[in-house]
Short mmCIF file of N, CA and C in Angstrom, two decimals:
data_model
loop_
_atom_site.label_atom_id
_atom_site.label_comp_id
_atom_site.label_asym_id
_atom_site.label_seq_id
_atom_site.Cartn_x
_atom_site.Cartn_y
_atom_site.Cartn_z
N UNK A 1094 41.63 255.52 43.66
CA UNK A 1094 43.04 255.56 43.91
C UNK A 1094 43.23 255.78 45.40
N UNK A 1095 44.36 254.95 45.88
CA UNK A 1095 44.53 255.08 47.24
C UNK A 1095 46.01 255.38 47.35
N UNK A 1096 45.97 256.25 48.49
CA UNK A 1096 47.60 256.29 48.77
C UNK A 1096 47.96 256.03 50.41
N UNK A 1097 48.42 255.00 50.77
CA UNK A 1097 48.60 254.64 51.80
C UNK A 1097 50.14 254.57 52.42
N UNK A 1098 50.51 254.61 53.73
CA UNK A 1098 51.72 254.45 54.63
C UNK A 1098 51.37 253.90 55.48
N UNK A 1099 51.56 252.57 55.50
CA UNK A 1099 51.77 251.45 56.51
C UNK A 1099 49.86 251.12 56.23
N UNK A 1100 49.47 251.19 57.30
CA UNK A 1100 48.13 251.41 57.31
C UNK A 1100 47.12 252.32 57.60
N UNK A 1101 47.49 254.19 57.29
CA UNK A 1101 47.12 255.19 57.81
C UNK A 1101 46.73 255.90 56.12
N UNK A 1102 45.68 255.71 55.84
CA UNK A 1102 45.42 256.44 54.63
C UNK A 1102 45.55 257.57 54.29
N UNK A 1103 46.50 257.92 53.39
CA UNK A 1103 47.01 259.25 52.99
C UNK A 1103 45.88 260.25 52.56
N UNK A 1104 45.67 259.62 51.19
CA UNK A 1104 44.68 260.21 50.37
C UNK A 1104 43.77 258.97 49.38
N UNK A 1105 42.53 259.76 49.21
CA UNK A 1105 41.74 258.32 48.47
C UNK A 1105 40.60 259.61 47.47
N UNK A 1106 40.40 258.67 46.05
CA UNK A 1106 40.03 259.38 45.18
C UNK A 1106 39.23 258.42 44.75
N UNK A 1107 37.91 258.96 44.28
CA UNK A 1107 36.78 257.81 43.81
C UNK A 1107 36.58 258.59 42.27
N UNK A 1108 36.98 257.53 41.20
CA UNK A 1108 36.12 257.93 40.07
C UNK A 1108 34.44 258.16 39.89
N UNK A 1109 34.47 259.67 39.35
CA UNK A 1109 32.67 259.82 39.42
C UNK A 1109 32.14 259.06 37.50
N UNK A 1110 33.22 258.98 36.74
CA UNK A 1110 32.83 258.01 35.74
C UNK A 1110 34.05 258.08 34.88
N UNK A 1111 33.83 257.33 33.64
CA UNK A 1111 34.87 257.37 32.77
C UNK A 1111 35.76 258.45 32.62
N UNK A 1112 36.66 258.62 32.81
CA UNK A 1112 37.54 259.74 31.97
C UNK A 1112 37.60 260.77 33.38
N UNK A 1113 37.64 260.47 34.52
CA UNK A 1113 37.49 261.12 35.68
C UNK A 1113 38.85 260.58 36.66
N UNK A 1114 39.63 261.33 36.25
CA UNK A 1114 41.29 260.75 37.29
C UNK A 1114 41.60 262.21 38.51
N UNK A 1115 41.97 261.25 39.18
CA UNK A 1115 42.63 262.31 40.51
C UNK A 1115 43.05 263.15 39.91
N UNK A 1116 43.32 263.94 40.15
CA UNK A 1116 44.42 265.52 40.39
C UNK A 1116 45.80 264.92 40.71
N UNK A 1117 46.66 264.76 39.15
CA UNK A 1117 48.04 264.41 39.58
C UNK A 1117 48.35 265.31 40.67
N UNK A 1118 48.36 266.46 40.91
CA UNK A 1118 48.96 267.10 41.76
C UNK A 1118 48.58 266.84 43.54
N UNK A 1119 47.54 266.43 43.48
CA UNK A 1119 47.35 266.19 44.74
C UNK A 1119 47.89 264.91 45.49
N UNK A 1120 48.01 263.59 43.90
CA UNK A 1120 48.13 262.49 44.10
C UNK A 1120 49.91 262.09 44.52
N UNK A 1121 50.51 263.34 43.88
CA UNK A 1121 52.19 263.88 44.15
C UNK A 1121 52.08 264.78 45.77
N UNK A 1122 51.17 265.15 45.64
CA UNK A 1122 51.61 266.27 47.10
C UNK A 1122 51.30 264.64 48.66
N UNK A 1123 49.99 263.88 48.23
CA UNK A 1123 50.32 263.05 49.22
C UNK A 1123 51.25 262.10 49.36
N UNK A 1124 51.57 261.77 48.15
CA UNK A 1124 52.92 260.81 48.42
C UNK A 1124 53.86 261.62 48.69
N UNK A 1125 54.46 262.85 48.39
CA UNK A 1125 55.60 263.43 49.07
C UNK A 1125 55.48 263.48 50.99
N UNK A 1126 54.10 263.09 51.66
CA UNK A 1126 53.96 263.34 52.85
C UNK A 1126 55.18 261.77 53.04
N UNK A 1127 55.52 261.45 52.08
CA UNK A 1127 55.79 259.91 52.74
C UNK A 1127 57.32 259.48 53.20
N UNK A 1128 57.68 259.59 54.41
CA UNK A 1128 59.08 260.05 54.16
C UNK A 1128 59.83 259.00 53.71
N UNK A 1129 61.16 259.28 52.92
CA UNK A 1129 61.95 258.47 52.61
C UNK A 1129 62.78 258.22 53.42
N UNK A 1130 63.04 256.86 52.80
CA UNK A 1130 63.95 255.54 54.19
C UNK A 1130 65.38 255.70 53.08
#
């Protein structure tokens, strides 16, 4: 999972195997870095 703005990578998460997801919370705390237009 990637979270990107423009072209400056926010945050990036690599599955270590099945059944292995980001940390909603982290995946919410970097998109809130993103300001709204």
């Amino acid at each position: 999972m990637f979270v990107f703005r423009g072209k400056e990578l926010l945050y990036s998460w690599r599955d270590e195997g099945t059944g292995d997801h980001a940390p909603m919370d982290d995946v919410l705390s970097a998109c809130r870095k993103v300001p709204v237009a």
